[in-house]
Coordinates of C-alpha atoms and ligand atoms in Angstrom, one line a residue:
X25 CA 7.1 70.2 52.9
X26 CA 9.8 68.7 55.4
X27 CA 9.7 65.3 56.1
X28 CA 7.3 63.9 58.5
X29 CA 7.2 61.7 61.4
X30 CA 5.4 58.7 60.1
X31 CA 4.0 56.0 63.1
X32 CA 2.4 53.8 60.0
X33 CA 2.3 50.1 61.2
X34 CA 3.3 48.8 57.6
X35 CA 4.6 50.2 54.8
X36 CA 6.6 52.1 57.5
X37 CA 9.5 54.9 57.7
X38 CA 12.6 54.4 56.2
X39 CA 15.7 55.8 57.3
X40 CA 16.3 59.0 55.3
X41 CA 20.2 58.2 54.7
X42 CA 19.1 55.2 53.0
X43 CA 16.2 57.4 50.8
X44 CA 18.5 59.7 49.9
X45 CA 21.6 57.4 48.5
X46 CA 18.7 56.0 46.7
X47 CA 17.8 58.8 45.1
X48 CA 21.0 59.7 44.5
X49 CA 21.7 56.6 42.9
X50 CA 18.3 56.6 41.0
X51 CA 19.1 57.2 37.7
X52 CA 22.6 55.7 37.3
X53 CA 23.9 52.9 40.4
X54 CA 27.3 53.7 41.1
X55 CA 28.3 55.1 37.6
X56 CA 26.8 51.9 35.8
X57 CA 24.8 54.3 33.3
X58 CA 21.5 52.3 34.5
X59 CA 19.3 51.9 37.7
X60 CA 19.1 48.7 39.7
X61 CA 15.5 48.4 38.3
X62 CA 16.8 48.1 34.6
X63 CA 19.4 45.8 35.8
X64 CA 19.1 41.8 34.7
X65 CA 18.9 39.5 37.9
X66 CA 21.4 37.7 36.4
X67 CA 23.9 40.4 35.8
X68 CA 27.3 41.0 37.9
X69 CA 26.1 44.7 38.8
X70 CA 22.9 42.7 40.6
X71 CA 24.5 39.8 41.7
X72 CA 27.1 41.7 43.6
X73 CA 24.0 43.6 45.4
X74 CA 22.2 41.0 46.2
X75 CA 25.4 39.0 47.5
X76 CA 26.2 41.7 49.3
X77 CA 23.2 42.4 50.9
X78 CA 23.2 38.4 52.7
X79 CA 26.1 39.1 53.4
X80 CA 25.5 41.9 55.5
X81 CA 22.4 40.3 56.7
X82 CA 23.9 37.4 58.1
X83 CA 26.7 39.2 59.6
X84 CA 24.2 41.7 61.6
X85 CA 22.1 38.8 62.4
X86 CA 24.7 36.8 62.9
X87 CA 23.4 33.7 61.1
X88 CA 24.9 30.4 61.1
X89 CA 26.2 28.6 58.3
X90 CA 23.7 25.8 57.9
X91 CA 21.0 28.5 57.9
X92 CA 20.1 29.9 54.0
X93 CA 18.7 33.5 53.6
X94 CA 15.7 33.2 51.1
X95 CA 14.7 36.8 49.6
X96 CA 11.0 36.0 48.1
X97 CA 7.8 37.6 47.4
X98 CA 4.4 37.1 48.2
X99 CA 4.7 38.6 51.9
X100 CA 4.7 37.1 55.2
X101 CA 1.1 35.9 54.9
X102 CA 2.1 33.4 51.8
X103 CA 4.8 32.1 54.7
X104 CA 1.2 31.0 56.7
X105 CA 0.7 28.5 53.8
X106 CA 4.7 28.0 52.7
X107 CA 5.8 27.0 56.4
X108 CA 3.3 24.0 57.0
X109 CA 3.8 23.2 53.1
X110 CA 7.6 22.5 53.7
X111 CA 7.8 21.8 57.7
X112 CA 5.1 19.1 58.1
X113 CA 7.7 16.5 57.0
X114 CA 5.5 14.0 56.9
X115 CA 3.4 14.7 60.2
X116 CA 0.1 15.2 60.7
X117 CA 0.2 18.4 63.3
X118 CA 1.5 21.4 64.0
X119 CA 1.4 23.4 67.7
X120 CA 0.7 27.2 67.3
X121 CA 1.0 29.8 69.7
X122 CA -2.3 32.5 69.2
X123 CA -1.5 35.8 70.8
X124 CA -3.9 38.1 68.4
X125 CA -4.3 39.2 64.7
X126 CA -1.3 37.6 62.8
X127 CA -1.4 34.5 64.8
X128 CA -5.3 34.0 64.1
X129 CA -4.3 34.0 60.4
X130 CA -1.2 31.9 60.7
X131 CA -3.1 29.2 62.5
X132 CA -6.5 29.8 59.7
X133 CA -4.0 28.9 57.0
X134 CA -1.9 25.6 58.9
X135 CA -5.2 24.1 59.5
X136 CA -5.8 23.9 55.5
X137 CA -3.0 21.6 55.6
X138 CA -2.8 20.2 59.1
X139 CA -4.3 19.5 62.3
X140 CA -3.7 22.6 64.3
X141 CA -2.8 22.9 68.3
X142 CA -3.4 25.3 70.1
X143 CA -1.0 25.5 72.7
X144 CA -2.0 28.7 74.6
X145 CA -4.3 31.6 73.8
X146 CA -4.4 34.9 75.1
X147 CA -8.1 35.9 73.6
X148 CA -9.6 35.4 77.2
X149 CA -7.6 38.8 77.7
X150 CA -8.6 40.7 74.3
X151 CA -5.0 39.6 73.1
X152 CA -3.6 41.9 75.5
X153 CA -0.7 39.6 76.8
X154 CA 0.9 36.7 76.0
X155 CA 1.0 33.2 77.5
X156 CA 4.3 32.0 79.4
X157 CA 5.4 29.3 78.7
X158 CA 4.9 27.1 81.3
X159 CA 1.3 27.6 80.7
X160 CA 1.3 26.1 77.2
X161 CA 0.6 22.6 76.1
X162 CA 3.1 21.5 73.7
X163 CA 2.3 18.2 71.8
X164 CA 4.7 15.5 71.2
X165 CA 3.9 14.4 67.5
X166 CA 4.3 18.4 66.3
X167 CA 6.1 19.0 63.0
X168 CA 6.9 22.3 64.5
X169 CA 6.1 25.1 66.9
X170 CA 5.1 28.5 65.3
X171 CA 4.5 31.7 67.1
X172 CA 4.4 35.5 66.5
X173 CA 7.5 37.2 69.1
X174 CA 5.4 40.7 67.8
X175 CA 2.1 41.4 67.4
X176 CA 1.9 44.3 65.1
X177 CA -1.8 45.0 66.3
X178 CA -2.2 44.3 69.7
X179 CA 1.4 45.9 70.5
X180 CA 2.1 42.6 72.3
X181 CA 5.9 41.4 71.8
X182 CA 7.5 38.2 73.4
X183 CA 11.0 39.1 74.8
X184 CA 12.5 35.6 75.6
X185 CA 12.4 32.5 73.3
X186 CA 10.2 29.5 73.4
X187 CA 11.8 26.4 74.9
X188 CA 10.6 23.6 72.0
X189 CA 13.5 20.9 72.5
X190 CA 14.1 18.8 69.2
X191 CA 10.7 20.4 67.6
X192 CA 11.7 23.3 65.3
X193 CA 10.6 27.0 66.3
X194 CA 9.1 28.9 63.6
X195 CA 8.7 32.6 64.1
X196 CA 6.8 35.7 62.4
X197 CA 8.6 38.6 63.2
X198 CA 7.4 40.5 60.6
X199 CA 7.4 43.7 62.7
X200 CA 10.4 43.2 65.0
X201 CA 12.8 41.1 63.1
X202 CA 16.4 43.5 63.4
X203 CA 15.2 45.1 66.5
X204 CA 17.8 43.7 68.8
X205 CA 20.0 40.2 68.6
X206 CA 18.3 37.0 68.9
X207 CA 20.0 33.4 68.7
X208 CA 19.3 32.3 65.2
X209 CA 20.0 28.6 66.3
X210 CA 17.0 28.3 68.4
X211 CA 15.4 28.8 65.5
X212 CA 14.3 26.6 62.3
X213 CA 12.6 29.3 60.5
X214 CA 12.3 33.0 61.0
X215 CA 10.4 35.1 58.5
X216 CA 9.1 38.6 57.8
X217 CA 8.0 40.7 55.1
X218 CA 10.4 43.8 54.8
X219 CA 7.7 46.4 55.0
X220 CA 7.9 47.1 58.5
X221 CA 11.5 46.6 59.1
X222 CA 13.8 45.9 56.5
X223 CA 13.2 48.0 53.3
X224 CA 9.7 48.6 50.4
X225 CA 7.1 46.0 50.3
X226 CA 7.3 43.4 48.1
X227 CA 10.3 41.3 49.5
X228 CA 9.8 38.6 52.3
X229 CA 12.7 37.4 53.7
X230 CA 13.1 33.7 54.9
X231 CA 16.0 32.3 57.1
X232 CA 15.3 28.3 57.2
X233 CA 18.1 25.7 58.8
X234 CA 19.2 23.5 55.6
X235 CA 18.2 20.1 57.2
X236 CA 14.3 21.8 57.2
X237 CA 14.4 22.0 53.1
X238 CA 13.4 19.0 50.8
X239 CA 10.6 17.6 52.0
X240 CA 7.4 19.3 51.0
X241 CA 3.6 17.9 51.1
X242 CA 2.3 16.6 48.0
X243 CA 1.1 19.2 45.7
X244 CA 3.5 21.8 47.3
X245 CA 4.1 24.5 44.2
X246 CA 7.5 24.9 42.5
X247 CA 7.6 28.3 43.8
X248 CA 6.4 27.7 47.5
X249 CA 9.1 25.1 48.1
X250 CA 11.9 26.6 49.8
X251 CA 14.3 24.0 48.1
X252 CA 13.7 25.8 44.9
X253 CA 14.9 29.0 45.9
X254 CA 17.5 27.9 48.6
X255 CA 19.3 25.9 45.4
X256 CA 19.3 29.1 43.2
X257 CA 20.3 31.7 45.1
X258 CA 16.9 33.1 45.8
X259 CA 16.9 33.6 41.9
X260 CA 15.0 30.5 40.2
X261 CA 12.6 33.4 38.7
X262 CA 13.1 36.9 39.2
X263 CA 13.5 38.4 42.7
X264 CA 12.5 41.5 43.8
X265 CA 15.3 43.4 43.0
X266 CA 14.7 46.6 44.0
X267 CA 13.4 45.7 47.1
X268 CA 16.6 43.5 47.4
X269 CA 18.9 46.6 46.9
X270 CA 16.5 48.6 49.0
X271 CA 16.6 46.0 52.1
X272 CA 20.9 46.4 51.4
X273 CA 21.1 49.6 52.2
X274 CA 19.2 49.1 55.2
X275 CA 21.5 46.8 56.1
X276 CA 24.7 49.2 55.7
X277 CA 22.6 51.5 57.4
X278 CA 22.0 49.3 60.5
X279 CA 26.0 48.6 60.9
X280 CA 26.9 51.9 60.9
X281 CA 24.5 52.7 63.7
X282 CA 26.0 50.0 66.2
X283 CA 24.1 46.8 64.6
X284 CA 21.3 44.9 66.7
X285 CA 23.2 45.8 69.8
X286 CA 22.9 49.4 68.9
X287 CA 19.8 49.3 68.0
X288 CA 18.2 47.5 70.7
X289 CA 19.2 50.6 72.6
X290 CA 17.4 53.0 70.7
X291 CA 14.8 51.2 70.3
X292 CA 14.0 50.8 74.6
X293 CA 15.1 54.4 75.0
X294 CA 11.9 55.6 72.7
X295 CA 9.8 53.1 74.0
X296 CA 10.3 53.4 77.4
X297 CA 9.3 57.6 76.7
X298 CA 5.9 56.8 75.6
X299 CA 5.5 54.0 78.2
X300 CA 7.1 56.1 81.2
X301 CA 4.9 58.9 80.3
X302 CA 2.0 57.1 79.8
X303 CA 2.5 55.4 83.2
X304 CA 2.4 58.7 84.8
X305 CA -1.3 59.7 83.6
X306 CA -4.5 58.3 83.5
X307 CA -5.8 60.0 80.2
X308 CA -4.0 57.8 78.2
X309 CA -4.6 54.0 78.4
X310 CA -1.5 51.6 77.2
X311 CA -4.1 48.0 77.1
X312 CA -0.5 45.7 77.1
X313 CA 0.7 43.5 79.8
X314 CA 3.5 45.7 81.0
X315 CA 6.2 42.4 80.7
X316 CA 5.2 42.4 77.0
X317 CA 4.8 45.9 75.3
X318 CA 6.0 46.2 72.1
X319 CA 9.1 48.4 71.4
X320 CA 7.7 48.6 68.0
X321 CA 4.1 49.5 68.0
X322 CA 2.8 51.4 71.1
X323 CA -1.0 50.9 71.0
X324 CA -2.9 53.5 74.1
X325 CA -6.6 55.0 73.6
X326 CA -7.7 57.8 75.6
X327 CA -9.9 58.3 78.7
X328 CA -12.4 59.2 76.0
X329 CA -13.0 58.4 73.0
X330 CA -14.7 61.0 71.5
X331 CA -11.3 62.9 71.5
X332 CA -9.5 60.8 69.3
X333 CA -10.5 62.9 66.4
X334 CA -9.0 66.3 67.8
X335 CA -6.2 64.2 69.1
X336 CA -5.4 63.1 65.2
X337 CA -6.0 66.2 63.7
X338 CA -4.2 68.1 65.9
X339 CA -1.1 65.7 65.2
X340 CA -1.4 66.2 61.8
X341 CA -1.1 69.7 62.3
X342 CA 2.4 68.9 64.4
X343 CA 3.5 66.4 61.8
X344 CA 2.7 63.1 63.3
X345 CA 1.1 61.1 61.0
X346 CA -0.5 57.5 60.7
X347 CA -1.2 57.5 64.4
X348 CA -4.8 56.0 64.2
X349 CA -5.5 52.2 65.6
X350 CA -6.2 49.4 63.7
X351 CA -9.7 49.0 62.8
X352 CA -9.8 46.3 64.9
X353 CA -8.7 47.7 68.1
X354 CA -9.7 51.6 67.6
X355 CA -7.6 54.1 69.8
X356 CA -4.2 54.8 68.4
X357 CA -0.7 53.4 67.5
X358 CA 2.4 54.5 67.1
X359 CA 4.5 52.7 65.2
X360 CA 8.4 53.4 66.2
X361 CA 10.3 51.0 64.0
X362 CA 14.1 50.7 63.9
X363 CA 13.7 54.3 61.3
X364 CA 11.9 56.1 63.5
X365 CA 14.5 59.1 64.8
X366 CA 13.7 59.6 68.9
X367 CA 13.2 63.2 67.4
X368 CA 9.9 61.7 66.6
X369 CA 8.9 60.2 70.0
X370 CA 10.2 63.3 71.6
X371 CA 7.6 65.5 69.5
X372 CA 4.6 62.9 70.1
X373 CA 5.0 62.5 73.9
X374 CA 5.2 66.5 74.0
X375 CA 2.1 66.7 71.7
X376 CA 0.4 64.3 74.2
X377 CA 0.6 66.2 77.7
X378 CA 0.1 69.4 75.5
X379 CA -3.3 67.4 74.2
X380 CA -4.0 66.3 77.5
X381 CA -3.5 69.9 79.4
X382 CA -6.3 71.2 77.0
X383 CA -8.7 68.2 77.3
X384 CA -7.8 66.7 80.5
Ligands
PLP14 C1 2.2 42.8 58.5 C2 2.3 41.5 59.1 C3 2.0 40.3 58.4 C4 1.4 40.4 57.0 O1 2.5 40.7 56.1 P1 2.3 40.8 54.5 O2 3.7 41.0 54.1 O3 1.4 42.0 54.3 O4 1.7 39.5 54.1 C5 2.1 39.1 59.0 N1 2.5 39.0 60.3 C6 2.9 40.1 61.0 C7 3.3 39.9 62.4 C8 2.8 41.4 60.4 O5 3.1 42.4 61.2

């Protein structure tokens, strides 16, 4: 079978230049006579990937010096527990942002270790927005301010970057980190897992400001204290290595395409063809705030719901796989990450007015 179009939320596409220089380089990385996966962390061969791959990273993202790049494990939902661990600092509260799924969770996790504030919520709205910020309440005695810029179920993504003063921003973008440039320095932590973006599951990558690291609650885990890994290279135990070499060529991949810049371009050109031609129909329902639909996961349902089955099957048929809603939300979603070819797009927007001439 040819390959697929894949709109899975998470594991997601990967770019098939970077699937097939790895299987090219499967059996025996560049002439080595072993794979990266038989490879000791501690080796030159692996070293030199994994030093090239920050590299890269911080040159695409264009990350400042007193910023460290942590590549761990446990996912972006072990960062709900690892940020207020390490960023309390000896405070007693954190504010938090709740625009839907993955903020709920976030804020679930802080309070185990912290009195939580809300500063705005967008659940009077089913999560279908979120908040400006001149509507939030920010509180003065906050250790930091954490948000999620993309909410990977709702399909609700913040475009412009919280104002927090002195108070470090923490952001989740899991699901649109690499998507177009951001201003690391407004930043004091940014962190995602690499399923959705960057490369396999299994790596979570970190980017913390130095002066942030050192001074973790009581109790806080060798292994969840960023200071651990930020002194040792990210390789106090071992790292996921594969994933590590995987997330690389990702990384080669996305400079060869025009970087961030370049890719924020592709990214609103398929967008805006499932939004513009959803905008012209009432069959299809896109439940987002218009000034906040994700360029990365395109939730819509359709007039009615009893179709959705036909409408999935009949994708299938076409290709176009992984297109059902979360369980929470129902409808679809079509997940059109950084990997996902406008080929792609083009073929689902046609299959859509084709679905819709035969049901409508
Ligand atoms: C997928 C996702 C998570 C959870 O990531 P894991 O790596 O599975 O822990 C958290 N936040 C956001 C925004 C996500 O999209």
């Amino acid at each position: 079978m040819e390959r697929i179009y894949n709109f899975s939320a998470g594991p997601a596409v990967l770019p098939r230049e970077v699937l097939e220089q790895a299987r090219d380089e499967l059996v025996n990385w560049q002439g080595c006579g072993m794979s990266v996966m038989e490879m000791s962390h501690r080796g030159k061969e692996f070293m030199g990937i994994a030093a090239q791959a920050e590299a890269d990273l911080r040159e695409l993202m264009a990350i400042p010096a007193n910023y460290k790049v942590l590549f761990l494990q446990g996912g972006a939902s072990t960062q709900f527990a690892m940020v207020p661990m390490n960023l309390l600092r000896g405070k007693a509260s954190a504010d938090y942002l709740n625009t839907g799924e993955w903020s709920k969770k976030a804020i679930k996790e802080a309070k185990k270790y912290c009195t939580v504030n809300v500063v705005a919520s967008s659940e009077d709205k089913n999560f279908s927005y979120a908040p400006a910020q001149d509507q939030w309440k920010l509180s003065k005695d906050a250790a930091f301010v954490h948000y999620t810029p993309n909410e990977t179920i709702g399909g609700v993504e913040i475009f412009w970057t919280p104002q927090t003063g002195d108070v470090p921003l923490v952001a989740d973008m899991s699901s649109n980190i690499l998507s177009r440039p951001i201003d690391i320095s407004k930043f004091g932590v940014i962190y995602a897992g690499a399923q959705k973006n960057i490369g396999p599951a299994g790596l979570t990558i970190v980017i913390v400001r130095e002066d942030l690291i050192g001074q973790t609650v009581a109790g806080t885990p060798t292994m969840m204290d960023y200071k651990t890994h930020a002194e040792n290279e990210s390789m106090y135990n071992t790292p996921p290595t594969y994933g590590i070499y995987m997330a690389g060529l990702v990384f080669r991949w996305l400079k060869h395409k025009g970087g961030l810049a370049g890719m924020e371009q592709h990214n609103i050109a398929k967008a805006g063809l499932l939004y513009d031609f959803m905008d012209t129909t009432d069959f299809y329902n896109c439940p987002t705030a218009k000034e906040n639909r994700s360029r990365m996961n395109v939730p819509f349902t359709l007039k009615d719901a009893a179709l959705d089955e036909a409408f999935l099957k009949g994708a299938k048929e076409r290709g176009l796989v992984q297109l059902k809603g979360h369980r929470s939300v129902g409808g679809m979603r079509a997940s059109i990450y950084n990997a996902m070819p406008i080929e792609g797009v083009k073929v689902l927007v046609e299959y859509m007015k084709e679905f819709e001439k035969k049901n409508g």
